[in-house]
Coordinates of C-alpha atoms in Angstrom, one line a residue:
M81 CA -7.1 -18.2 35.6
A82 CA -3.5 -18.6 34.3
I83 CA -1.5 -16.8 31.7
D84 CA 0.1 -18.6 28.7
P85 CA 3.8 -17.9 29.2
V86 CA 4.4 -17.9 25.4
C87 CA 1.6 -15.7 24.0
G88 CA 0.2 -14.0 27.1
M89 CA -3.3 -15.2 26.6
T90 CA -5.5 -15.9 29.6
V91 CA -6.2 -19.6 30.0
D92 CA -8.7 -21.5 32.2
E93 CA -6.6 -24.1 33.9
Q94 CA -9.5 -26.5 34.1
K95 CA -10.0 -26.4 30.3
A96 CA -6.5 -25.7 29.1
P97 CA -5.6 -27.5 25.8
A98 CA -2.1 -28.1 27.1
K99 CA 0.0 -27.9 30.2
T100 CA 3.5 -28.8 31.4
V101 CA 5.6 -28.7 34.6
H102 CA 8.9 -26.8 34.8
K103 CA 10.8 -26.5 38.1
D104 CA 7.8 -27.8 40.1
V105 CA 5.5 -25.1 38.6
V106 CA 2.6 -26.0 36.3
Y107 CA 2.2 -23.8 33.3
Y108 CA -0.9 -23.7 31.1
F109 CA -1.1 -23.0 27.4
C110 CA -3.8 -21.8 25.0
A111 CA -2.7 -24.4 22.3
P112 CA -0.3 -27.3 21.9
G113 CA 1.9 -25.2 19.7
C114 CA 2.6 -22.7 22.6
K115 CA 3.5 -25.7 24.8
R116 CA 6.1 -27.0 22.2
T117 CA 7.6 -23.5 21.9
F118 CA 7.9 -23.3 25.7
E119 CA 9.4 -26.7 26.1
A120 CA 12.1 -25.8 23.5
D121 CA 13.6 -23.1 25.8
P122 CA 11.5 -22.5 28.9
D123 CA 14.1 -20.4 30.8
S124 CA 14.5 -17.9 27.9
I125 CA 10.7 -17.6 27.5
L126 CA 10.2 -17.0 31.2
Q127 CA 12.9 -14.4 31.2
R128 CA 11.6 -12.3 28.3
G129 CA 7.9 -12.7 29.0
P130 CA 5.0 -13.5 26.7
R131 CA 5.2 -12.2 23.1
G132 CA 1.6 -11.1 23.1
M133 CA 1.9 -8.8 26.0
A134 CA 3.6 -5.3 26.3
H135 CA 7.2 -5.3 27.4
S136 CA 7.5 -1.9 28.8
Q137 CA 7.3 -3.4 32.3
P138 CA 8.4 -6.7 33.7
V139 CA 5.8 -9.4 33.2
Q140 CA 4.9 -11.6 36.2
L141 CA 3.1 -14.9 35.4
V142 CA 0.2 -16.1 37.4
T143 CA 0.4 -19.9 37.5
L144 CA -2.2 -22.0 39.4
T145 CA -2.1 -25.8 39.9
P146 CA -5.1 -28.0 40.5
R147 CA -2.9 -30.3 42.7
R148 CA -3.3 -27.9 45.6
P149 CA -6.5 -26.6 47.2
K150 CA -7.6 -23.2 45.9
P151 CA -5.8 -20.6 48.0
E152 CA -7.8 -18.0 49.9
A153 CA -5.2 -15.3 49.5
A154 CA -4.1 -13.5 46.4
P155 CA -2.1 -15.4 43.7
A156 CA 1.5 -16.3 44.4
S157 CA 2.8 -13.7 42.0
G158 CA 1.5 -10.9 44.1
H159 CA -1.1 -9.8 41.6
Q160 CA -4.6 -8.9 42.9
P161 CA -7.6 -10.6 41.3
A162 CA -8.5 -7.3 39.6
A163 CA -5.1 -7.3 37.8
S164 CA -5.8 -10.8 36.5
S165 CA -9.3 -9.8 35.4
D166 CA -7.9 -6.7 33.6
R167 CA -5.3 -8.9 31.8
Q168 CA -8.0 -11.3 30.8
A169 CA -10.1 -8.5 29.4
A170 CA -7.1 -7.1 27.6
A171 CA -6.3 -10.5 26.1
K172 CA -9.8 -11.0 24.9
A173 CA -10.0 -7.5 23.4
A174 CA -6.7 -8.1 21.5
T175 CA -8.1 -11.3 19.8
Q176 CA -9.1 -10.9 16.2
T177 CA -11.2 -13.1 14.0
L178 CA -10.2 -14.2 10.5
T179 CA -12.4 -16.0 8.0
I180 CA -10.6 -17.7 5.1
P181 CA -12.2 -19.6 2.2
I182 CA -10.2 -22.9 1.6
E183 CA -10.0 -24.9 -1.6
G184 CA -9.3 -28.6 -1.9
M185 CA -11.3 -29.9 1.1
S186 CA -13.3 -33.1 0.2
C187 CA -14.4 -34.8 3.4
A188 CA -14.6 -34.5 7.1
S189 CA -11.1 -35.9 7.6
C190 CA -9.8 -32.8 5.8
V191 CA -11.7 -30.6 8.3
A192 CA -10.1 -32.5 11.2
K193 CA -6.6 -32.1 9.8
I194 CA -6.9 -28.3 9.1
E195 CA -8.5 -27.7 12.5
Q196 CA -5.7 -29.6 14.3
G197 CA -3.0 -27.8 12.3
L198 CA -4.5 -24.3 13.0
N199 CA -5.1 -25.0 16.7
D200 CA -1.5 -26.1 17.1
M201 CA -0.3 -22.6 16.0
P202 CA 1.1 -20.3 18.7
G203 CA -1.3 -17.4 19.2
V204 CA -4.3 -19.1 17.8
S205 CA -7.0 -19.4 20.5
S206 CA -9.6 -21.3 18.4
A207 CA -10.1 -22.5 14.9
S208 CA -13.2 -24.0 13.3
V209 CA -13.5 -25.3 9.7
N210 CA -16.8 -25.8 8.0
L211 CA -16.9 -28.2 5.0
A212 CA -20.3 -26.9 3.7
T213 CA -19.1 -23.3 3.5
E214 CA -15.6 -24.3 2.6
Q215 CA -14.0 -21.8 5.0
A216 CA -12.1 -21.6 8.3
T217 CA -12.9 -19.2 11.1
V218 CA -9.7 -18.5 13.2
E219 CA -9.4 -16.4 16.4
Y220 CA -5.9 -15.3 17.0
L221 CA -3.7 -12.8 18.8
P222 CA -2.4 -10.3 16.2
K223 CA 0.8 -9.6 18.2
V224 CA 1.7 -13.3 18.0
T225 CA 0.5 -14.4 14.6
G226 CA -1.4 -13.1 11.6
P227 CA -3.2 -13.9 8.3
A228 CA 0.0 -14.7 6.5
A229 CA 1.0 -17.4 9.0
V230 CA -2.5 -18.9 9.0
Q231 CA -2.3 -19.0 5.2
E232 CA 1.1 -20.7 5.3
T233 CA -0.1 -23.3 7.8
I234 CA -3.1 -24.2 5.6
R235 CA -0.9 -24.4 2.5
N236 CA 1.6 -26.6 4.3
L237 CA -1.3 -29.0 5.2
G238 CA -1.9 -29.5 1.5
Y239 CA -4.9 -27.1 0.9
Q240 CA -5.2 -23.7 -0.8
P241 CA -6.3 -20.7 1.3
V242 CA -8.1 -17.9 -0.6
L243 CA -7.6 -14.3 0.6
A244 CA -7.9 -11.0 -1.1
A245 CA -4.7 -9.2 -1.9
G246 CA -3.6 -5.9 -0.5
P247 CA -4.2 -4.2 2.9
A248 CA -7.7 -5.7 3.4
A249 CA -6.4 -9.2 3.2
T250 CA -8.4 -10.4 6.2
E251 CA -11.4 -11.2 4.0
I252 CA -12.5 -11.7 0.5
D253 CA -15.5 -9.8 -0.9
T254 CA -18.7 -11.5 -1.9
A255 CA -18.3 -10.8 -5.6
A256 CA -14.8 -12.3 -5.8
K257 CA -15.9 -15.3 -3.7
D258 CA -18.8 -15.8 -6.2
A259 CA -16.5 -15.5 -9.2
L260 CA -14.1 -18.1 -7.7
K261 CA -17.0 -20.5 -7.0
Q262 CA -18.5 -20.0 -10.5
A263 CA -15.1 -20.8 -12.1
H264 CA -14.8 -23.9 -10.0
D265 CA -18.3 -25.0 -10.8
R266 CA -17.7 -24.5 -14.5
A267 CA -14.6 -26.6 -14.4
L268 CA -16.3 -29.3 -12.4
R269 CA -19.3 -29.4 -14.8
L270 CA -17.0 -29.7 -17.8
K271 CA -15.1 -32.6 -16.3
F272 CA -18.3 -34.4 -15.4
W273 CA -19.9 -34.1 -18.9
V274 CA -16.7 -35.1 -20.7
A275 CA -16.2 -38.0 -18.3
A276 CA -19.8 -39.1 -18.7
A277 CA -19.5 -38.9 -22.5
L278 CA -16.4 -41.1 -22.5
T279 CA -17.7 -43.5 -19.8
L280 CA -20.8 -44.5 -21.8
P281 CA -18.8 -46.1 -24.7
V282 CA -16.4 -47.8 -22.2
M283 CA -19.4 -49.4 -20.5
V284 CA -20.8 -50.5 -23.8
L285 CA -17.5 -52.0 -24.9
G286 CA -17.2 -53.7 -21.5
M287 CA -20.4 -55.6 -22.3
G288 CA -19.5 -56.0 -26.0
E289 CA -19.6 -59.8 -25.9
H290 CA -23.1 -59.8 -24.5
L291 CA -24.3 -57.1 -26.9
G292 CA -22.8 -58.8 -29.9
I293 CA -20.4 -56.0 -30.9
P294 CA -18.2 -57.2 -33.8
L295 CA -14.8 -56.4 -32.2
T296 CA -12.0 -58.8 -31.1
R297 CA -11.2 -58.9 -27.4
R298 CA -7.9 -57.3 -27.9
A299 CA -9.3 -54.4 -30.0
S300 CA -12.0 -53.8 -27.3
F301 CA -9.3 -53.7 -24.6
W302 CA -7.3 -51.1 -26.5
L303 CA -10.3 -48.9 -27.3
Q304 CA -11.4 -49.0 -23.6
L305 CA -7.8 -48.0 -22.6
L306 CA -7.9 -45.0 -25.0
L307 CA -11.2 -43.8 -23.7
A308 CA -10.6 -44.5 -20.0
T309 CA -7.2 -42.8 -19.8
P310 CA -8.5 -39.2 -20.1
I311 CA -11.1 -40.0 -17.5
Q312 CA -8.5 -41.4 -15.1
F313 CA -5.8 -38.7 -15.4
W314 CA -7.8 -35.6 -16.6
A315 CA -11.2 -35.8 -15.0
G316 CA -9.8 -37.6 -12.0
W317 CA -6.6 -35.6 -11.6
Q318 CA -8.1 -33.7 -8.7
F319 CA -8.3 -36.9 -6.7
Y320 CA -4.6 -37.7 -7.4
R321 CA -3.6 -34.1 -6.5
G322 CA -5.5 -34.3 -3.2
A323 CA -4.1 -37.8 -2.4
L324 CA -0.5 -36.7 -3.2
A325 CA -0.9 -33.6 -1.0
M326 CA -2.0 -35.8 1.9
A327 CA 0.8 -38.3 1.3
R328 CA 3.4 -35.6 1.6
H329 CA 2.1 -35.0 5.1
R330 CA 1.9 -38.8 5.8
T331 CA -1.9 -38.8 6.2
T332 CA -5.0 -39.7 4.1
D333 CA -8.4 -38.5 3.2
M334 CA -11.3 -39.3 0.8
N335 CA -9.1 -38.5 -2.2
T336 CA -6.7 -41.2 -1.1
L337 CA -9.6 -43.8 -1.1
I338 CA -10.7 -42.8 -4.6
A339 CA -7.2 -42.5 -6.1
V340 CA -6.1 -45.9 -4.7
G341 CA -9.3 -47.7 -5.6
T342 CA -9.6 -46.4 -9.2
S343 CA -5.9 -46.8 -9.8
A344 CA -6.0 -50.4 -8.7
A345 CA -8.7 -51.2 -11.3
Y346 CA -7.1 -49.0 -14.0
F347 CA -3.5 -50.3 -13.8
Y348 CA -4.6 -53.9 -13.5
S349 CA -6.6 -53.4 -16.7
V350 CA -3.6 -51.7 -18.4
A351 CA -1.4 -54.8 -17.4
A352 CA -4.1 -57.1 -18.9
T353 CA -4.1 -55.1 -22.1
L354 CA -0.4 -54.7 -22.6
A355 CA 0.7 -58.2 -21.4
P356 CA -2.2 -60.7 -21.8
T357 CA 0.3 -63.5 -22.2
F358 CA 1.5 -63.0 -18.6
F359 CA -2.0 -63.7 -17.3
A360 CA -2.5 -66.6 -19.8
A361 CA 0.7 -68.2 -18.6
G362 CA -0.7 -68.2 -15.1
G363 CA -3.9 -69.9 -16.2
L364 CA -5.9 -66.7 -16.0
T365 CA -8.1 -65.3 -18.7
P366 CA -7.2 -61.6 -19.1
A367 CA -10.0 -59.2 -18.1
V368 CA -10.1 -55.5 -17.9
Y369 CA -12.1 -53.2 -15.5
F370 CA -11.8 -49.8 -17.2
D371 CA -15.5 -49.5 -16.9
T372 CA -15.2 -49.8 -13.1
S373 CA -12.6 -47.0 -12.7
A374 CA -14.3 -44.7 -15.3
A375 CA -17.8 -45.2 -13.7
I376 CA -16.5 -44.5 -10.2
I377 CA -14.8 -41.3 -11.2
T378 CA -17.8 -40.1 -13.2
L379 CA -20.3 -40.8 -10.4
I380 CA -18.1 -39.1 -7.8
L381 CA -17.8 -36.1 -10.0
F382 CA -21.6 -36.1 -10.3
G383 CA -21.8 -36.2 -6.5
R384 CA -19.4 -33.3 -6.2
L385 CA -21.5 -31.3 -8.7
M386 CA -24.7 -32.0 -6.6
E387 CA -22.8 -30.9 -3.5
A388 CA -21.7 -27.6 -5.2
R389 CA -25.3 -26.9 -6.2
A390 CA -26.5 -27.6 -2.6
K391 CA -23.9 -25.3 -1.2
G392 CA -24.8 -22.6 -3.7
R393 CA -28.5 -22.7 -2.7
A394 CA -27.6 -22.7 1.0
S395 CA -25.5 -19.5 0.5
E396 CA -28.2 -17.7 -1.4
A397 CA -29.4 -15.9 1.8
I398 CA -26.0 -14.2 2.2
R399 CA -26.0 -13.1 -1.4
K400 CA -29.5 -11.7 -1.0
L401 CA -28.5 -9.8 2.1
A402 CA -25.4 -8.4 0.4
G403 CA -27.6 -7.4 -2.6
L404 CA -29.6 -5.0 -0.4
Q405 CA -26.8 -2.6 -0.3
P406 CA -26.6 -0.1 -3.2
K407 CA -23.5 -0.4 -5.4
Q408 CA -23.0 3.3 -5.9
A409 CA -23.1 6.4 -3.6
R410 CA -23.3 10.1 -4.5
V411 CA -20.9 12.0 -2.3
M412 CA -19.8 15.7 -2.0
R413 CA -16.1 16.1 -2.7
G414 CA -15.3 19.8 -2.5
D415 CA -18.0 21.6 -4.5
R416 CA -18.7 18.6 -6.8
E417 CA -21.1 15.7 -6.6
L418 CA -19.5 12.4 -7.5
D419 CA -20.9 8.9 -8.0
V420 CA -18.4 6.5 -6.4
P421 CA -18.5 2.8 -5.5
V422 CA -20.0 2.3 -2.0
Q423 CA -16.7 0.8 -0.9
A424 CA -15.0 4.2 -1.6
V425 CA -17.2 6.1 0.8
Q426 CA -15.1 7.3 3.8
L427 CA -16.0 8.3 7.3
G428 CA -17.2 11.9 7.4
D429 CA -18.2 12.0 3.7
L430 CA -21.4 13.9 2.9
V431 CA -23.7 11.5 1.0
I432 CA -26.6 12.7 -1.0
V433 CA -29.7 10.4 -1.1
R434 CA -32.6 11.3 -3.4
P435 CA -36.2 10.1 -3.2
G436 CA -36.5 6.4 -4.2
E437 CA -32.8 5.7 -3.6
K438 CA -31.3 3.4 -0.9
V439 CA -29.1 4.9 1.8
P440 CA -25.6 3.5 1.0
V441 CA -24.0 3.7 4.5
D442 CA -25.0 4.3 8.1
G443 CA -24.9 8.0 9.1
I444 CA -26.5 11.1 10.5
V445 CA -28.9 13.4 8.6
R446 CA -27.2 16.8 8.2
H447 CA -29.7 18.5 5.9
G448 CA -33.2 17.8 4.6
T449 CA -36.2 15.9 5.8
S450 CA -37.8 12.7 4.5
A451 CA -39.4 9.4 5.5
L452 CA -37.4 6.2 5.3
D453 CA -38.7 2.6 5.0
E454 CA -36.7 0.7 7.6
S455 CA -38.7 -2.5 7.4
M456 CA -35.6 -4.5 6.3
I457 CA -34.1 -3.8 9.7
T458 CA -37.0 -3.2 12.1
G459 CA -39.9 -5.0 10.4
E460 CA -42.1 -2.0 10.9
S461 CA -44.2 -1.3 7.9
L462 CA -44.7 2.5 8.2
P463 CA -41.9 4.8 7.0
V464 CA -40.0 6.7 9.7
D465 CA -39.7 10.5 9.5
K466 CA -36.1 11.7 9.5
Q467 CA -34.8 15.2 10.1
P468 CA -31.3 16.8 10.8
G469 CA -29.6 15.0 13.7
D470 CA -31.4 11.7 13.2
L471 CA -29.5 8.4 12.6
V472 CA -30.1 6.5 9.4
I473 CA -29.2 2.9 8.5
G474 CA -27.6 1.8 5.3
A475 CA -29.7 -0.2 2.8
T476 CA -33.0 1.4 4.0
L477 CA -35.1 3.1 1.4
N478 CA -35.6 6.9 1.1
R479 CA -39.3 7.4 0.3
T480 CA -40.0 11.2 -0.1
G481 CA -37.5 14.0 0.4
S482 CA -33.8 14.5 -0.5
L483 CA -31.2 14.0 2.3
R484 CA -27.6 14.9 3.0
I485 CA -26.1 12.3 5.3
E486 CA -22.7 12.3 7.1
A487 CA -21.2 8.8 6.9
T488 CA -20.5 7.5 10.4
R489 CA -20.1 3.8 9.6
V490 CA -18.8 2.3 6.4
G491 CA -17.7 -1.0 5.0
R492 CA -17.6 -3.8 7.6
D493 CA -19.0 -1.5 10.3
T494 CA -22.4 -0.9 8.8
A495 CA -25.5 -2.5 10.3
L496 CA -26.1 -4.6 7.2
A497 CA -22.5 -5.8 7.1
R498 CA -22.8 -6.9 10.8
I499 CA -26.0 -8.8 10.0
I500 CA -24.3 -10.6 7.1
R501 CA -21.4 -11.4 9.5
I502 CA -23.8 -12.8 12.1
V503 CA -25.3 -15.1 9.4
E504 CA -21.9 -16.2 8.1
E505 CA -20.6 -16.9 11.6
A506 CA -23.7 -18.8 12.4
Q507 CA -23.4 -20.9 9.3
A508 CA -19.7 -21.5 10.0
A509 CA -20.2 -22.4 13.7
K510 CA -20.3 -26.1 14.5
P511 CA -23.1 -27.6 16.7
P512 CA -22.1 -30.6 18.9
L513 CA -23.5 -33.1 16.4
A514 CA -21.2 -31.7 13.6
K515 CA -18.2 -31.9 15.9
L516 CA -19.0 -35.5 16.7
A517 CA -19.2 -36.4 13.0
D518 CA -15.9 -34.7 12.3
R519 CA -14.2 -36.6 15.1
I520 CA -15.5 -39.9 13.8
A521 CA -14.5 -39.1 10.2
S522 CA -10.9 -38.3 11.3
Y523 CA -10.4 -42.0 12.2
F524 CA -12.6 -43.3 9.4
V525 CA -10.2 -43.1 6.4
P526 CA -7.3 -45.0 8.0
A527 CA -9.7 -47.7 9.2
V528 CA -11.2 -48.1 5.8
I529 CA -7.8 -48.5 4.1
G530 CA -6.9 -51.2 6.7
I531 CA -10.2 -53.0 6.2
A532 CA -9.7 -52.8 2.3
A533 CA -6.2 -54.3 2.6
L534 CA -7.5 -57.1 4.9
T535 CA -10.3 -57.8 2.4
F536 CA -7.8 -58.0 -0.5
A537 CA -5.6 -60.4 1.5
L538 CA -8.5 -62.7 2.6
W539 CA -10.0 -63.0 -0.9
L540 CA -6.5 -63.6 -2.4
L541 CA -5.8 -66.4 0.1
F542 CA -9.1 -68.0 0.5
G543 CA -11.3 -66.8 -2.4
P544 CA -12.4 -69.0 -5.4
P545 CA -10.5 -68.8 -8.6
P546 CA -9.6 -66.4 -10.2
A547 CA -8.7 -65.2 -6.6
L548 CA -6.7 -62.1 -7.8
T549 CA -9.7 -60.8 -9.7
H550 CA -12.1 -61.3 -6.8
A551 CA -9.6 -59.8 -4.4
L552 CA -9.1 -56.7 -6.6
L553 CA -12.8 -56.0 -7.1
N554 CA -13.7 -56.4 -3.4
F555 CA -10.7 -54.2 -2.5
V556 CA -11.9 -51.4 -4.8
A557 CA -15.5 -51.8 -3.6
V558 CA -14.6 -51.4 0.1
L559 CA -12.5 -48.3 -0.7
I560 CA -15.1 -46.5 -2.8
I561 CA -18.3 -47.4 -0.9
A562 CA -16.8 -46.3 2.4
C563 CA -16.0 -42.7 1.4
P564 CA -17.1 -40.5 4.3
C565 CA -18.6 -37.8 2.1
A566 CA -22.1 -37.8 3.7
L567 CA -20.7 -38.1 7.2
G568 CA -18.8 -34.8 7.0
L569 CA -21.2 -32.9 4.7
A570 CA -24.8 -33.7 5.8
T571 CA -24.8 -31.9 9.2
P572 CA -23.0 -28.6 8.1
T573 CA -25.1 -28.4 4.9
S574 CA -28.4 -28.8 6.9
I575 CA -27.2 -26.1 9.3
M576 CA -26.4 -23.8 6.4
V577 CA -29.8 -24.4 4.8
G578 CA -31.7 -23.8 8.0
I579 CA -29.8 -20.7 9.0
G580 CA -29.9 -19.4 5.4
K581 CA -33.7 -19.9 5.2
G582 CA -34.1 -18.2 8.5
A583 CA -32.2 -15.1 7.3
E584 CA -34.2 -15.1 4.1
Y585 CA -37.4 -14.7 6.2
G586 CA -35.9 -12.3 8.7
V587 CA -35.0 -14.7 11.5
L588 CA -31.3 -14.4 12.5
L589 CA -29.8 -17.5 14.3
R590 CA -26.6 -16.8 16.1
G591 CA -25.4 -20.4 15.8
G592 CA -26.1 -24.0 14.7
D593 CA -26.4 -25.2 18.3
A594 CA -29.6 -23.0 18.7
L595 CA -31.0 -24.6 15.6
E596 CA -30.1 -28.1 16.9
R597 CA -32.0 -27.4 20.1
A598 CA -35.0 -25.8 18.4
H599 CA -37.1 -28.9 18.8
Q600 CA -37.1 -28.3 22.6
L601 CA -38.9 -24.9 22.2
T602 CA -42.2 -24.6 24.1
T603 CA -42.9 -20.9 23.6
V604 CA -42.3 -18.5 20.8
V605 CA -42.5 -14.7 21.5
L606 CA -43.1 -12.4 18.6
D607 CA -42.3 -8.8 19.2
K608 CA -43.0 -6.7 16.2
T609 CA -45.0 -6.1 13.0
G610 CA -43.7 -7.9 10.0
T611 CA -42.8 -11.1 11.8
L612 CA -46.1 -12.9 11.0
T613 CA -47.6 -10.3 8.7
K614 CA -46.4 -9.2 5.3
G615 CA -45.0 -6.0 6.9
E616 CA -46.9 -3.7 4.6
P617 CA -50.4 -2.2 5.2
S618 CA -53.1 -2.8 2.7
V619 CA -56.8 -2.0 2.2
R620 CA -58.9 -5.2 2.8
T621 CA -62.5 -3.8 3.0
V622 CA -64.3 -0.5 2.2
L623 CA -67.4 0.2 4.3
P624 CA -69.7 3.2 3.4
L625 CA -70.9 4.8 6.7
A626 CA -73.2 7.5 5.2
E627 CA -76.2 7.2 3.0
G628 CA -75.7 8.0 -0.7
W629 CA -72.1 6.7 -0.7
T630 CA -71.1 3.5 -2.5
V631 CA -68.0 1.5 -2.4
E632 CA -67.2 2.3 -6.0
R633 CA -67.5 6.1 -5.4
I634 CA -65.3 6.0 -2.3
V635 CA -62.6 4.0 -4.0
T636 CA -62.7 6.3 -7.1
L637 CA -62.3 9.4 -4.9
A638 CA -59.5 7.8 -2.8
A639 CA -57.6 6.6 -5.9
S640 CA -57.8 10.1 -7.4
A641 CA -56.4 11.6 -4.2
E642 CA -53.7 9.0 -3.9
R643 CA -52.5 9.1 -7.5
G644 CA -50.0 11.9 -6.9
S645 CA -49.1 10.8 -3.4
E646 CA -46.5 8.5 -1.9
H647 CA -48.6 7.4 1.0
P648 CA -47.6 3.9 2.2
V649 CA -51.2 2.5 2.0
G650 CA -51.4 3.6 -1.7

C-alpha cells in the first residue's frame, strides 16, 4: 500500500485512480485532483508532507512501484508493515460520509458529470450520485476538504446542492426534504397543466385547415405564436436553464437536447410568422411548427411528473421508518417534567415513558418495570420484560408500566436512525448494471447531437423539396426521441423500489448489488418469528377438554378475565 503525498490517504497501488513519476519515484493518488495538486509543486508538497496527516512529526512516504518485483524486506522508507497498517486504519477512521440532495439533475449524463467532478476533488476518496434518489454520497477526509467545498463543486458544475443550515449541515432532515420535494412537485404539476391547456388549442389551430376553422392562415399563425410562447419560455424554462448551465461548463445533457430541438421548431415558426414574404420569395410556402415544440415540452413535463411520483412511492419506506419515532419526549429538567421535541433530547437526559407510549431514544432503564413490544426491531411477538439496568431501543412500544430511562443514544446514533441510514445507503448505492448505464449515457448526448446535425445536413442536401422543412423536422425528431431518460433512471428506480419494499416488510438490503444477484439464490434461511408469520399471537381454535364445558362458555370466561388485562394474546 502507498500513501497519497497530498492528502495522506492510503492507496492500493494496483487500483489507484491516478499516479505520476517524480525523480524516478512513483507516487500514487486517491483521486486525479490530488495528482494535479502534486504536479503543480511536487517538491513543496513532499517537504511539508500530506495535509490530511498530523504534522507534529516528520512524515515519511511509503511509495511502491509495480515495475520492480515485490521486495521481501521492509518498505524503502524504513517503516515496518505494522506502521503502514496503522496508518491505513487511521486514514480509514478519519474518512467521513456526506449525503447531499441535489436539484437540477435530469439524466444519466448529469450523474456522470457530478461524479467525475466530485471524484477529482482533493481529499475525496469516493463519490456516488443516484438519479432516482437525487442525492450524492461522498466519502471524504475532513482535514482536507468538507461539506462547503463539496457544495461549491456541485454548484460550479451547474447544479444546486441542498443542505441544512447551521452546525448540522451534513444532512437535511426528512421533514425539510419532503417539504422541498412537495414544493417542486407542485410547481411541476402547475407547469404541466398550464402547458397542456395551452397546447390543446395550438394543436387544434395547427389542424385548422383540415377541421374547417374559419381563420386566415396569418391569424392562425399569430394565435399559435401567442399560445406557444408561454409554453416555450415559462413551462420550458427549466430546460433552457439546465442547458445554459451545461454550456457554461462546455458540456451537454438531456436539457440541451430538449432546448435545442424545441427552439429550432419554435424560432423557425416565429420566422415564418413574422416574415412570410422571405419564405415566399424563395419559393417556399410558410409553415409553422408551434404544435411540435409545445407538444414536446408538455409531454416531457408529463414524463417528469410521472418520474416524480415513482420516486415518491419508492421513498415511502424511508418515510414510514422515520414515522416510527415519536415526535415528542417527556424529560426531567431539574424538578420539572417537560415535553420537548425528540431532537432536543440530550445524552444523559432522564426520559419518562408512560404505558402505551413509544420510547423516544435508546437508553437504559433507571427506574420502573414494564414490558416493551420490540417486534419492530427483533420480530419477536411477545413483549420483553424490562427492569432497572436493562437496555431499551427507541421507537419500541411500552406496554404496561411507567419507565424512567437515561438517554444513551440520540439523533443519528439511535438504532432506528441507523436502520434508516442503511436503507438510504442501500438505495443510493450503485450496482454494476447502473454504473454501466451511467457510463454509456455519459457518451450518449454528444453522440446524439452529432447524429442530429448529420441528419439535418443530409436532408438539407439530398432531401425532397421543401428540403429545409424536412431537415428541420428530422433534426428535432432525432434530438427529442434520443433523450437518455430511461437509460439513467430505470435501473436506480427499480433498485429503490426493491429495497424500499424490502424495508417495508422488514427485510434490510445493504446494497443494490445484493438485489441484482438475488436471482442466484438457492437457499433462504429464516431465523425468527415474524419473518413469515404476522408477528402477533392469536387464538385460532378453542377445544373443550372436560365434559360440561362448551366453546361458548370457555370464550365467555376468557373474555371476562382478559377485559381488564393487557395480555398480548387478548
